[in-house]
Coordinates of C-alpha atoms in Angstrom, one line a residue:
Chain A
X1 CA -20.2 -35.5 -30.7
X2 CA -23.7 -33.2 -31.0
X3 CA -22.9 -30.6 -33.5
X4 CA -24.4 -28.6 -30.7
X5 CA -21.7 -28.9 -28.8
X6 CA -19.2 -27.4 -30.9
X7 CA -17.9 -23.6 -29.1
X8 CA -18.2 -20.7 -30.9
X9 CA -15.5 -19.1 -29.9
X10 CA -17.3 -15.4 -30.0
X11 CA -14.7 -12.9 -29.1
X12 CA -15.3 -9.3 -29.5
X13 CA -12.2 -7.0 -28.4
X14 CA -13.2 -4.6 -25.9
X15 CA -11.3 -1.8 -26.4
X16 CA -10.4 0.2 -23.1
X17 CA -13.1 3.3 -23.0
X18 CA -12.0 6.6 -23.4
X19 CA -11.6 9.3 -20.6
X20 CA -15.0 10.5 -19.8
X21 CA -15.6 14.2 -21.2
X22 CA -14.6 16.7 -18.6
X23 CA -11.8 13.8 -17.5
X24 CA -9.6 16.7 -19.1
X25 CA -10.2 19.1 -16.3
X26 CA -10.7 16.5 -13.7
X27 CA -7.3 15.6 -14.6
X28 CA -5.6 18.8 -14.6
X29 CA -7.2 19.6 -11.1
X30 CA -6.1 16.3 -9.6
X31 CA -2.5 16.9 -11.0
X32 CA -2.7 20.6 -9.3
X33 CA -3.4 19.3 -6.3
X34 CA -0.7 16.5 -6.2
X35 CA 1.6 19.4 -7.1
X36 CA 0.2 21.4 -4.6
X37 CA -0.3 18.8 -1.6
X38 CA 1.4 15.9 -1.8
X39 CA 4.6 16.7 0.3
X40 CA 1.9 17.6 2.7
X41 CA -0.7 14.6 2.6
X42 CA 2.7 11.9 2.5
X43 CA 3.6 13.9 5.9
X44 CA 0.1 13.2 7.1
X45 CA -0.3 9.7 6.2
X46 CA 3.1 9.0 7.4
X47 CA 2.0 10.3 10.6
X48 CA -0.5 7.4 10.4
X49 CA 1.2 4.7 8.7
X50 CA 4.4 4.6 9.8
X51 CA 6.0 4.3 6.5
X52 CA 7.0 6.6 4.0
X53 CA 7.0 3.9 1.0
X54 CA 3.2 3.1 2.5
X55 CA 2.2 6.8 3.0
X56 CA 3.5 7.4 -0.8
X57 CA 1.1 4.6 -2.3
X58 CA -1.8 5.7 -0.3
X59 CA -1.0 9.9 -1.5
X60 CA -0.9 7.9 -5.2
X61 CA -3.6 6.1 -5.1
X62 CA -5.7 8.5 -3.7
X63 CA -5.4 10.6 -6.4
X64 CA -6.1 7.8 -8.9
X65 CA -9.2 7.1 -6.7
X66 CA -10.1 11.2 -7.1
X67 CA -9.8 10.8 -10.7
X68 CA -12.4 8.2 -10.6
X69 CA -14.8 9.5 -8.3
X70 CA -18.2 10.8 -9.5
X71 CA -18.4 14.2 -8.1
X72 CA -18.2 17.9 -9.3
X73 CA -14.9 19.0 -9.4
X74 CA -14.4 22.2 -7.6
X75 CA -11.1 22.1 -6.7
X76 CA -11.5 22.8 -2.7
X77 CA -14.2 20.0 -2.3
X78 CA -11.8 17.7 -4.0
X79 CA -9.1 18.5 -2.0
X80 CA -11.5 17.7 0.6
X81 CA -12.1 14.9 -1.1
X82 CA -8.5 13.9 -1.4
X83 CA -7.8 13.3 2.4
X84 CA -10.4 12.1 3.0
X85 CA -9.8 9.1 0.5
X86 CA -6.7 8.9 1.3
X87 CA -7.6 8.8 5.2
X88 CA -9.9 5.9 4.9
X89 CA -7.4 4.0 2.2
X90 CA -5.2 4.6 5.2
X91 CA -7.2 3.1 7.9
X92 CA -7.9 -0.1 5.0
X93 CA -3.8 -0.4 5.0
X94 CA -3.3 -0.4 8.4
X95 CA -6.0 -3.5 8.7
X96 CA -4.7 -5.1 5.6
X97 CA -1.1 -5.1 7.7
X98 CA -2.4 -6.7 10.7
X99 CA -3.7 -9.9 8.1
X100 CA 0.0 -9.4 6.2
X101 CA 1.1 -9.8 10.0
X102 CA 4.0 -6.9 9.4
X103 CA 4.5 -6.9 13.3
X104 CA 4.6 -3.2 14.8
X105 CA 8.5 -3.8 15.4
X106 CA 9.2 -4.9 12.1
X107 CA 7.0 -1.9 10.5
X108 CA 9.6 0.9 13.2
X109 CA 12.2 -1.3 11.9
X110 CA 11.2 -0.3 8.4
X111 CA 10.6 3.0 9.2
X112 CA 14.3 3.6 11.0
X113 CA 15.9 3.2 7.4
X114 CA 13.7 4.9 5.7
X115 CA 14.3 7.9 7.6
X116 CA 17.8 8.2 6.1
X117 CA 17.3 7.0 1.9
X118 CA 17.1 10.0 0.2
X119 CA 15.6 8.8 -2.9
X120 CA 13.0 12.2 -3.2
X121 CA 14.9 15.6 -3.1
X122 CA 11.9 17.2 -1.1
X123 CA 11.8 14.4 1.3
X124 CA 13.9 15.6 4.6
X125 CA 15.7 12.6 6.0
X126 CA 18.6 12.3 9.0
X127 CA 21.8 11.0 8.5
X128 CA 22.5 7.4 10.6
X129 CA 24.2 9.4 13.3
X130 CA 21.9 11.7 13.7
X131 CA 18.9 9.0 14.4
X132 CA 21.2 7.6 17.8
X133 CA 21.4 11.6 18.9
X134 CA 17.6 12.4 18.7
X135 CA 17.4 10.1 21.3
X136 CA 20.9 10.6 23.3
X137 CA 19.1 14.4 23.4
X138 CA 15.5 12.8 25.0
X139 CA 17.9 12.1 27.6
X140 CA 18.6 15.3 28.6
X141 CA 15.2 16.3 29.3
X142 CA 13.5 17.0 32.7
X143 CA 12.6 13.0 34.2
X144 CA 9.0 14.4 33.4
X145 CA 9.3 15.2 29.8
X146 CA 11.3 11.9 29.1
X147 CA 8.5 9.9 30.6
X148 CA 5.4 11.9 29.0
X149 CA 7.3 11.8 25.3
X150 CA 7.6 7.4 26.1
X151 CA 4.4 6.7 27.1
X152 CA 3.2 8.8 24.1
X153 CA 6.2 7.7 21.6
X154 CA 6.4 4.0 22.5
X155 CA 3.5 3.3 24.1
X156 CA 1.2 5.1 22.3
X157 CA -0.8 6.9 25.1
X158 CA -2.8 9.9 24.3
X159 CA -2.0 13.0 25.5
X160 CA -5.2 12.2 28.0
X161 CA -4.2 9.2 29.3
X162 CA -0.7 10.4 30.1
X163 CA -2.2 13.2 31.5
X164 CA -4.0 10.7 33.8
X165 CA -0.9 8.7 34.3
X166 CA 1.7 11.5 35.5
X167 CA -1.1 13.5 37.7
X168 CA -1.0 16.5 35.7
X169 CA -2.7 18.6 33.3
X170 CA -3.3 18.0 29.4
X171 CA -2.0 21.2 28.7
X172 CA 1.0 20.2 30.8
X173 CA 1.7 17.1 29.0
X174 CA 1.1 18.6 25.4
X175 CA 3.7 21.4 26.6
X176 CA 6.1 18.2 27.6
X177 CA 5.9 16.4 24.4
X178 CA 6.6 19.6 22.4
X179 CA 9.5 20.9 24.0
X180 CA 11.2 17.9 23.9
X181 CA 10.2 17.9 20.2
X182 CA 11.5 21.8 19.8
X183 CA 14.7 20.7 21.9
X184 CA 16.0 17.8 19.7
X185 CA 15.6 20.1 17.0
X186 CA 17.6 22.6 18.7
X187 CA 20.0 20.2 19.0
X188 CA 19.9 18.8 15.8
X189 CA 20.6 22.3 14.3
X190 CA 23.7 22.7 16.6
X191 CA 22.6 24.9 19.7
X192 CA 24.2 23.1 22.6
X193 CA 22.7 21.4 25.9
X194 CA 22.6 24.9 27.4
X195 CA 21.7 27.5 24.7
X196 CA 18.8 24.7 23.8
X197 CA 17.5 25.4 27.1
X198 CA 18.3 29.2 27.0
X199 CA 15.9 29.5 23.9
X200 CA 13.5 27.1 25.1
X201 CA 12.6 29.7 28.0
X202 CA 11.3 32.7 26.2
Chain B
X1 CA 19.7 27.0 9.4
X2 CA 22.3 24.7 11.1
X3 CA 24.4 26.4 13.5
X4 CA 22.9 29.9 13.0
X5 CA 20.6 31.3 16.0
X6 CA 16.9 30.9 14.9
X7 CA 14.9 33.7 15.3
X8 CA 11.6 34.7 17.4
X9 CA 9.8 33.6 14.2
X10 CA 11.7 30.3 13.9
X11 CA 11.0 29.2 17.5
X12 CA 7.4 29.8 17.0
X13 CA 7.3 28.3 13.7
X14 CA 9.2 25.7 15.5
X15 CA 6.7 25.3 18.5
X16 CA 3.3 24.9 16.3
X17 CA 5.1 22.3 14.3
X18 CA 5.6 20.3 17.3
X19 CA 2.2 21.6 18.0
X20 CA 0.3 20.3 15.2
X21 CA 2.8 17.1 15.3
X22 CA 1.5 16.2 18.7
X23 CA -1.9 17.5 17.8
X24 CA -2.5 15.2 15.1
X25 CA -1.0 12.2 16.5
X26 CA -3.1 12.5 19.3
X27 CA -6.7 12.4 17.3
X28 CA -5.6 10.2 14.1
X29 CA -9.0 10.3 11.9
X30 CA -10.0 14.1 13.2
X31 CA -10.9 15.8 9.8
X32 CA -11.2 19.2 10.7
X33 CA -7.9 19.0 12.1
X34 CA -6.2 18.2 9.2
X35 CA -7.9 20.8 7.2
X36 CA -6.7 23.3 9.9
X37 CA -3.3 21.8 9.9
X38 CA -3.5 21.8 5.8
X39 CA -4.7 25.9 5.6
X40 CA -1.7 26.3 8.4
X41 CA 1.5 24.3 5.9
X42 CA -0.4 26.6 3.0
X43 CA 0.3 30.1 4.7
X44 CA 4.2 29.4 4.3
X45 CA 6.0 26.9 2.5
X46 CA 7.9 26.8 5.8
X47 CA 5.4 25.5 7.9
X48 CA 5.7 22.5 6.1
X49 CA 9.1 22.1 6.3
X50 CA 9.3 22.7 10.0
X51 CA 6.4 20.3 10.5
X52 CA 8.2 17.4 8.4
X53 CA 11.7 18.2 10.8
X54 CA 9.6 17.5 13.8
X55 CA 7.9 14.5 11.9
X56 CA 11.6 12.9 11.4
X57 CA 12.5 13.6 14.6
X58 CA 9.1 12.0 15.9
X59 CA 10.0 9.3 13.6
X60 CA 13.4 8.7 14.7
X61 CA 13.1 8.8 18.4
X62 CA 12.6 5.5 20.1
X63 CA 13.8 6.3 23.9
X64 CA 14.2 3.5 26.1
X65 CA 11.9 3.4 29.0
X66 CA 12.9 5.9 31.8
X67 CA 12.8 5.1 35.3
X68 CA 9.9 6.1 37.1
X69 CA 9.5 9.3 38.7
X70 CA 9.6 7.8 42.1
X71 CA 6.1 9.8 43.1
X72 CA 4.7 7.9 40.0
X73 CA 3.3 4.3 39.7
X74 CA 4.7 2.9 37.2
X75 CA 2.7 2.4 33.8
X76 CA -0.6 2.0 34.2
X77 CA -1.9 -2.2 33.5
X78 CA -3.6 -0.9 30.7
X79 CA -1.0 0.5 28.7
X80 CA 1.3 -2.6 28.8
X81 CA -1.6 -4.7 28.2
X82 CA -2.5 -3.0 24.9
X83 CA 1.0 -3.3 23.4
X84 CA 1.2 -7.0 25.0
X85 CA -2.1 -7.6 23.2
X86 CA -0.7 -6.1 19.7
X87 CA 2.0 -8.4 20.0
X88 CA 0.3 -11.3 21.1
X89 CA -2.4 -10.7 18.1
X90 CA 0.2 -10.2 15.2
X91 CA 2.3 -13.6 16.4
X92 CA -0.8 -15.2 16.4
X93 CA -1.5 -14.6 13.3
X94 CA 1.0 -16.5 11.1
X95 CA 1.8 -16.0 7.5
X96 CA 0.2 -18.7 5.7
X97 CA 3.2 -20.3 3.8
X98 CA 2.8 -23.4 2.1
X99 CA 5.4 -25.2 0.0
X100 CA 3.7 -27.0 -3.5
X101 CA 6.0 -28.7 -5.8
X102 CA 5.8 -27.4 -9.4
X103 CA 5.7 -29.2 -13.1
X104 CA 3.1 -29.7 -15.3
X105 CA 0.5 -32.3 -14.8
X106 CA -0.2 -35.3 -17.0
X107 CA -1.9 -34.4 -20.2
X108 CA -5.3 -35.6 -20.4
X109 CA -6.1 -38.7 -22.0
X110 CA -6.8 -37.8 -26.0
X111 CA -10.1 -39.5 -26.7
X112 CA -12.4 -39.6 -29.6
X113 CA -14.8 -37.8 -27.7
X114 CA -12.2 -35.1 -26.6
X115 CA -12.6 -30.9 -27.6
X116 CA -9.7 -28.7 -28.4
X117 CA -10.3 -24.8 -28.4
X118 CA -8.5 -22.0 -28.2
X119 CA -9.5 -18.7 -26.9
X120 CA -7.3 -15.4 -26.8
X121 CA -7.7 -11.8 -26.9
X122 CA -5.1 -8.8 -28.4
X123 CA -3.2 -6.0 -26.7
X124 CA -5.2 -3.9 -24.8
X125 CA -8.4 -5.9 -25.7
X126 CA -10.1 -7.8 -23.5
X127 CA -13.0 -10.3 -23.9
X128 CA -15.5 -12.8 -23.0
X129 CA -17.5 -16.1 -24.5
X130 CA -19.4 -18.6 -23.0
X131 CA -17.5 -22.3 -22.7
X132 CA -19.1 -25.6 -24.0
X133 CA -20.4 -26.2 -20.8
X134 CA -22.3 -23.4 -19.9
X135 CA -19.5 -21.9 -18.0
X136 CA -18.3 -18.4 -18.7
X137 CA -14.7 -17.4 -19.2
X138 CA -13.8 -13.3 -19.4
X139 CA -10.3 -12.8 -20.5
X140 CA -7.9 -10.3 -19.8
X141 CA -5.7 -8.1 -22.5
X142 CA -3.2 -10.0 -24.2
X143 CA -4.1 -13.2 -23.0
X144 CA -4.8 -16.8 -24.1
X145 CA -6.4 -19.9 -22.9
X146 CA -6.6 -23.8 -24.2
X147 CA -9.8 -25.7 -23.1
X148 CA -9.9 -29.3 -23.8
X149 CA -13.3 -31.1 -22.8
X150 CA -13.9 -34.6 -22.5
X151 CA -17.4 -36.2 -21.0
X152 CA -15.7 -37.1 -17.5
X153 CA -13.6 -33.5 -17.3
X154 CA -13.5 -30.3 -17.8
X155 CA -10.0 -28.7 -18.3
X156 CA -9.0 -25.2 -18.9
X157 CA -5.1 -24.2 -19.3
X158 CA -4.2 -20.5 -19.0
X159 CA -1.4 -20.1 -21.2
X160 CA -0.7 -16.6 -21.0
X161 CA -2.1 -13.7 -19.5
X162 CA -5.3 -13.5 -17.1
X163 CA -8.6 -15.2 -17.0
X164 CA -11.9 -14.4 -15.1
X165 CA -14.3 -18.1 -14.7
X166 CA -18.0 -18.2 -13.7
X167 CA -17.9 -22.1 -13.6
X168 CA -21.5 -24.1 -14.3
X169 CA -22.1 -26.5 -11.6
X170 CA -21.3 -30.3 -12.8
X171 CA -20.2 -32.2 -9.8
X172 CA -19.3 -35.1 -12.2
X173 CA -17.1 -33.6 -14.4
X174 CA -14.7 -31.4 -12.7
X175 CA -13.6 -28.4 -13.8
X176 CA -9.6 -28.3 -13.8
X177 CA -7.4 -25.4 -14.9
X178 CA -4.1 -25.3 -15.0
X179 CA -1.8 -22.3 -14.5
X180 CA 1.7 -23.1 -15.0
X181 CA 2.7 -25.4 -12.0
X182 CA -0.4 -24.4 -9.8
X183 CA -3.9 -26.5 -10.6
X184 CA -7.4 -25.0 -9.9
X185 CA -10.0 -27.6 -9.2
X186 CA -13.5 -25.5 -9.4
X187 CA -17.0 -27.2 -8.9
X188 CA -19.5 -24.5 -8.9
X189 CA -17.9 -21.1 -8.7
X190 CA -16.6 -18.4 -9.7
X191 CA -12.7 -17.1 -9.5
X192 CA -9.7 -15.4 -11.9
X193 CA -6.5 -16.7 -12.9
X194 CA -3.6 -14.9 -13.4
X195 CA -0.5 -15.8 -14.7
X196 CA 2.6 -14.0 -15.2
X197 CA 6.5 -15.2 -15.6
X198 CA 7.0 -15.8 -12.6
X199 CA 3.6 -16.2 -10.7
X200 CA 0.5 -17.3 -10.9
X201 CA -2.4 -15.4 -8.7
X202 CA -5.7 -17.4 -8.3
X203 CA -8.4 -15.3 -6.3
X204 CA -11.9 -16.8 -5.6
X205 CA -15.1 -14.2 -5.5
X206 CA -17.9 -17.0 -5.6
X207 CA -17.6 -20.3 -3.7
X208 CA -14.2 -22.1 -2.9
X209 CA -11.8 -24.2 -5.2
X210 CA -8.9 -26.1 -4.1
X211 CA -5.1 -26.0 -5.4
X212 CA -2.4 -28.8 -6.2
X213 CA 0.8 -28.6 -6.9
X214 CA 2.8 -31.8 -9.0
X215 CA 2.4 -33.8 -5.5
X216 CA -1.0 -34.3 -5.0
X217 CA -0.2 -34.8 -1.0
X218 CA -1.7 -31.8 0.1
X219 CA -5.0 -29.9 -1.8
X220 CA -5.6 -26.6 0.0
X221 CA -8.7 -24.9 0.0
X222 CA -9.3 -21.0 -1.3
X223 CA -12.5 -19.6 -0.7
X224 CA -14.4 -16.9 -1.8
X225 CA -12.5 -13.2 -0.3
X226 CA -9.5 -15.2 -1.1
X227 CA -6.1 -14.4 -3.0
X228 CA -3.2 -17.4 -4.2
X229 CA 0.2 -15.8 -4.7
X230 CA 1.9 -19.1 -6.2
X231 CA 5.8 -18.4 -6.8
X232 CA 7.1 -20.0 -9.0
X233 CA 11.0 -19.3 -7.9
X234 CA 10.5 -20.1 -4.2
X235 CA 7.7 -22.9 -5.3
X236 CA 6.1 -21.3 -2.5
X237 CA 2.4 -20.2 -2.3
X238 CA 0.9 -17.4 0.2
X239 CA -2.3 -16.8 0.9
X240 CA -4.1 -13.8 2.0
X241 CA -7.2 -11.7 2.3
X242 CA -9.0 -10.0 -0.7
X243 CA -11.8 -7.5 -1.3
X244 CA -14.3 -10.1 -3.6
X245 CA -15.0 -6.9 -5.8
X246 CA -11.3 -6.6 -6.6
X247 CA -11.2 -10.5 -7.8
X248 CA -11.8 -9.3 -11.2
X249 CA -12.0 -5.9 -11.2
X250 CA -9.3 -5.6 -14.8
X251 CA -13.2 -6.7 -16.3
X252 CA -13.9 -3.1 -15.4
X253 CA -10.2 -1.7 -16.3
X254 CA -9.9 -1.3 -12.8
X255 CA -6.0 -3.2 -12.4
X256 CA -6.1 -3.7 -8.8
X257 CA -2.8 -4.8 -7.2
X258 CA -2.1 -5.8 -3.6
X259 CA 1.8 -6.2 -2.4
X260 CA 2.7 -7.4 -5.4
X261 CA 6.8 -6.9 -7.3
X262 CA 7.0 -3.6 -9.6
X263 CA 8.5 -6.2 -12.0
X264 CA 5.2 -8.3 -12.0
X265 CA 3.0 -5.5 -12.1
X266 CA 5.2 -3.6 -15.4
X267 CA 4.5 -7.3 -17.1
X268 CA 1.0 -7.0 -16.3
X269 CA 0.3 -3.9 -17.6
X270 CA 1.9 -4.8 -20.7
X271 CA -0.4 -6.4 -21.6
X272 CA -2.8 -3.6 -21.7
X273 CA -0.3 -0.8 -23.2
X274 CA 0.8 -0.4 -26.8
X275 CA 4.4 -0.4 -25.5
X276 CA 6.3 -2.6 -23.6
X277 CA 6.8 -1.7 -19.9
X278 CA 10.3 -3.4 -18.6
X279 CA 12.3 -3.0 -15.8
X280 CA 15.6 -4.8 -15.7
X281 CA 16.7 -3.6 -12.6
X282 CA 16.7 -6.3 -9.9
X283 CA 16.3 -4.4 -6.7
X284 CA 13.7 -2.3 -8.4
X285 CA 11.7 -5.0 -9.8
X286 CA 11.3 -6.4 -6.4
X287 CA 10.0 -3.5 -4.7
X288 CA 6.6 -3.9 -3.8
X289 CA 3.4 -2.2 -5.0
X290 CA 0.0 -1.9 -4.0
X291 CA -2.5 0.1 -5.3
X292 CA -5.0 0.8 -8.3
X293 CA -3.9 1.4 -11.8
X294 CA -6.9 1.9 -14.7
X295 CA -6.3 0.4 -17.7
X296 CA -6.9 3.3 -20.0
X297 CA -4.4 5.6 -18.2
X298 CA -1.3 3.5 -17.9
X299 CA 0.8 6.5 -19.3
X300 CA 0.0 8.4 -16.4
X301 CA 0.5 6.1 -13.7
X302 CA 4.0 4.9 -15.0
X303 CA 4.6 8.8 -14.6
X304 CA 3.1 9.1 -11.0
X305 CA 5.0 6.0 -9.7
X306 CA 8.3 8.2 -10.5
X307 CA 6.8 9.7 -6.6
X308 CA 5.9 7.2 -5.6
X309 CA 9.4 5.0 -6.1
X310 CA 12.7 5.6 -6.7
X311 CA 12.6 5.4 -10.7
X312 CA 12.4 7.3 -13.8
X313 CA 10.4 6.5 -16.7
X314 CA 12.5 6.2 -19.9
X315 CA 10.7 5.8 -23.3
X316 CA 12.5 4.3 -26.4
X317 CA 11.1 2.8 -29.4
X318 CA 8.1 0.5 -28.4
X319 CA 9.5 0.0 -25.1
X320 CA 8.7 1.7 -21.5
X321 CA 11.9 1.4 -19.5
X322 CA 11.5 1.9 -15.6
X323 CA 14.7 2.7 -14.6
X324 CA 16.3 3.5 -11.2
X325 CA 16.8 6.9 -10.5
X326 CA 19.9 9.1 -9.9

C-alpha cells in the first residue's frame, strides 16, 4: 500500500456557535410575540390548513424562522414579519400534503377529532355531540342560506362565485354565510329555534 | 355565556367574528387583511375568542348537500369539476411504499490490500475530513462511521449517528455504505445518511444513488431533491420530496425535520444536547413532527414544543424527559 494512501483522520469538533449578540433581545421579542399572538396566528393558519396539530407547527416554526431571520428587530415589523413567514410556510405545507397525498377527506377527517381533544386550555373545542348539532342547526336555515354556506363550506366557492351561482348579490351571500355562522352559535349557547331567530333580526 | 341572553355588544361581537371568519376564508393569502383582522382580536381579548367559536363551528360543520332551490340550476360544472379534479389528483398520486428485506450484508472480503478507519465526532460536535479517495465525509454530532477500502470498492458503514458524503467519481470502484439494513450505492454524488434506532433516512442533494435491502431483487433509485424514510420495524421504506438545501442542513445547525416520530427526532437531538432527550411514552413518541430545530437552542425548542404538543418537559439529572401532559 503507498504510504500516501494512509487517511489522516483530521477531525476538529465544531462546536455549535453561540447566539449572535443582540440574539438576547431578538429572543425576548420573538417570545413576546408568541405570548402575545399565538392563539391568534394558530386560529389563522387553521383557517388555512385545516389542522390544528398542522397550524401549531407552522405558528412554531415560524417563530424559530423569526429568530433566524436577518432583520432589525422592531417588534411591529416582526410581527409583520411573523405572518408573513408563517403564511408562506403555510402555503409550502399545503403543497408538501398534496406529494404526502393526505387526501382532502382524510385531512376533514383529521380535523373532526381534533375539534374535540382538549390537550391546550386556551384552545376552544366542542364536545362530540355538539359537532352532529352544528349541522342539525344548518338545517334550519332559510333553503338559501343552507345552499350559500355548502357551496362555500364544502365546495369551496368564494363568496363571488356563489354570488354568481344563486343570482344574488355578494353582499347578500356574505350576509347568508354569517347568519348561519351567528345562528349555530346561538344555538350552541342554548337560545332555541325561535329566540335564535328573534335575535338574529335586530 | 351558555344559556344567558347575549347582549347588543355580544351580537355584534358575534356578527364581525363571522364577519372576519368569512372574510378571511374568502381571500386566503390577503395580508392586509390579516393585519386588520390581527389590530381587530388586539382591541379585546374577546374578539378572539368569539372569532375562534365561529372558527369551530366553521370547522365542524359539514352539511350535506341541500336540494336545489328549484329557481336554481344546480351547481355550476365548474365547481364539481374542481373538487372531482382534487380527488382525482391526490388518488393519482400514490404513496410510494416499497417493502426491502433487512440484515446486514456480507462483510467484505479482508484482503492484504484492504483499509480499516474509523471516524467519529463527540456530543454536540460535529466534523469533517477528506476520505482516502478523495471523497469528503461531514459528520454529524455524536456520530461514527467505519470505512474499509479495498482497490475494487469503496465501503462506508454508518454506525451511529448522521453522515453528509460528497462522493469522488470512480465508476470502477463503487462507493457502498451501509446503514443498518438499508445499502447506499453512490457513483459520483453527493447525499447524507442518517441513522437512528429505528430508521435510517438517506436524502440525495447531488446526483442519484440507488438502495438495496438483504434481497438484491429490486435496487430503487433516489435522486437528487430526494428523501429515504427506511423503517426498520415495518421493513418498509417511503419515499418523498425534499428541499436539496435541507439534505444537509445539521452542517449549518439547521436540524430540519419533515413528518418524522417525536421519538426519532428527541434521539436525534441527543445527540447534539449535553442531556439526554427521552420520551417513553408510546403514543407520544409516535406523533409526528415537522419543522426546524437549531442546534444551539435545543433548550428552547423542547420548551416551545410543550405548544405545540401535548407534553411537558421534565428535567432530572442528565436526562430531558418529554412527558405527556395532564
Amino acid at each position: 500500500m503507498p504510504p500516501d494512501y494512509v487517511p489522516e483522520p483530521t477531525f476538529v469538533p465544531e462546536p455549535p456557535s453561540d447566539d449572535a449578540d443582540d440574539g438576547a433581545t431578538r429572543a425576548e421579542i420573538v417570545n413576546r410575540l408568541f405570548r402575545e399572538h399565538n392563539q391568534a396566528l394558530v386560529s389563522l393558519l387553521t383557517l388555512q390548513l385545516k389542522s390544528v396539530q398542522d397550524a401549531k407547527e407552522i405558528a412554531q416554526e415560524s417563530y424559530v424562522r423569526l429568530l433566524q431571520l436577518d432583520r432589525p428587530g422592531a417588534a411591529s415589523l416582526l410581527r409583520a414579519y411573523l405572518f408573513r413567514i408563517a403564511s408562506n410556510l403555510a402555503v409550502d405545507r399545503l403543497r408538501q400534503r398534496n406529494v404526502r397525498h393526505r387526501s382532502a377527506a382524510a385531512v376533514e377527517a383529521e380535523l373532526f377529532e381534533e375539534l374535540t381533544v382538549r390537550d391546550d386550555p386556551e384552545r376552544r373545542t366542542l364536545a362530540a355531540e355538539e359537532l352532529g348539532f352544528v349541522n342539525r342547526c344548518l338545517e334550519e336555515l332559510t333553503p338559501s342560506a343552507q345552499r350559500a354556506f355548502y357551496l362555500h363550506r364544502v365546495q369551496g366557492m368564494s363568496v363571488n362565485e356563489i354570488a354568481v351561482e344563486l343570482k344574488v348579490t355578494e353582499r347578500m351571500v356574505r350576509h347568508h354565510l354569517t347568519r348561519a355562522l351567528m345562528y349555530c352559535q346561538l344555538r350552541l349557547r342554548g337560545a332555541s329555534k325561535e329566540e335564535a331567530l328573534e335575535r338574529l333580526k335586530r | 355565556m351558555t344559556g344567558s341572553t347575549p347582549t347588543t355588544a355580544d351580537l355584534d361581537r358575534m356578527a364581525a367574528a363571522a364577519d372576519w371568519l368569512v372574510r378571511l376564508h374568502d381571500a386566503p393569502g390577503d395580508e392586509a387583511l390579516a393585519v386588520a383582522w390581527l389590530q381587530w382580536c388586539e382591541e379585546d381579548p374577546r374578539n378572539l375568542q368569539e372569532f375562534q367559536s365561529a372558527q369551530l363551528i366553521w370547522h365542524a360543520a359539514n352539511p350535506a348537500a341541500p336540494a336545489p332551490i328549484t329557481q336554481v340550476a344546480s351547481s355550476p360544472p365548474r365547481a364539481v369539476e374542481r373538487q372531482l379534479n382534487r380527488q382525482v389528483w391526490f388518488g393519482l398520486a400514490a404513496t410510494v411504499l416499497i417493502a426491502i428485506g433487512i440484515g446486514s450484508f456480507a462483510l467484505m472480503r479482508s484482503g492484504h490490500d484492504e483499509l480499516l478507519q474509523s471516524y467519529e465526532t463527540p456530543v454536540a460536535g460535529t466534523g469533517s475530513s477528506v476520505l482516502p479517495d478523495g471523497s469528503r465525509v461531514e459528520l454529524g454530532a455524536d456520530s461514527r462511521i467505519t470505512t474499509r477500502y479495498t482497490a475494487s470498492q469503496r465501503f462506508i458503514s454508518v454506525d451511529v449517528g448522521e453522515a453528509y458524503f460528497l462522493v469522488a467519481k470512480d465508476p470502477g470502484r463503487p462507493f457502498l455504505v451501509d446503514a443498518g439494513g438499508m445499502q447506499v450505492t453512490a457513483v459520483g454524488t453527493a447525499f447524507n445518511v442518517r441513522r437512528n434506532s429505528d430508521r435510517v433516512v438517506i436524502a440525495v442533494s447531488e446526483g442519484r444513488v440507488e438502495l438495496e435491502g438483504e434481497q438484491h431483487s429490486a435496487r430503487t433509485p433516489l435522486v437528487a431533491g430526494q428523501q429515504a424514510v427506511y423503517n426498520s420495524d415495518s421493513h418498509t421504506v417511503t419515499i418523498a420530496q425534499i428541499n436539496t438545501m435541507d439534505v444537509a442542513s445539521w452542517r449549518n445547525g439547521v436540524l430540519k425535520y419533515m413528518h418524522e416520530p417525536l421519538g426519532s427526532v428527541a434521539e436525534d437531538l441527543s445527540r447534539y444536547h449535553h442531556k439526554r432527550i427521552v420520551i417513553s411514552d408510546a403514543r407520544l413518541s409516535a406523533m409526528p413532527f415537522t419543522g426546524t430545530v437549531f442546534s444551539s437552542r435545543i433548550g428552547d425548542t423542547l420548551k416551545a414544543l410543550e405548544s405545540v404538543f401535548p407534553l411537558q418537559v421534565n428535567e432530572r439529572g442528565d436526562e430531558i424527559e418529554l412527558a405527556p401532559r395532564g
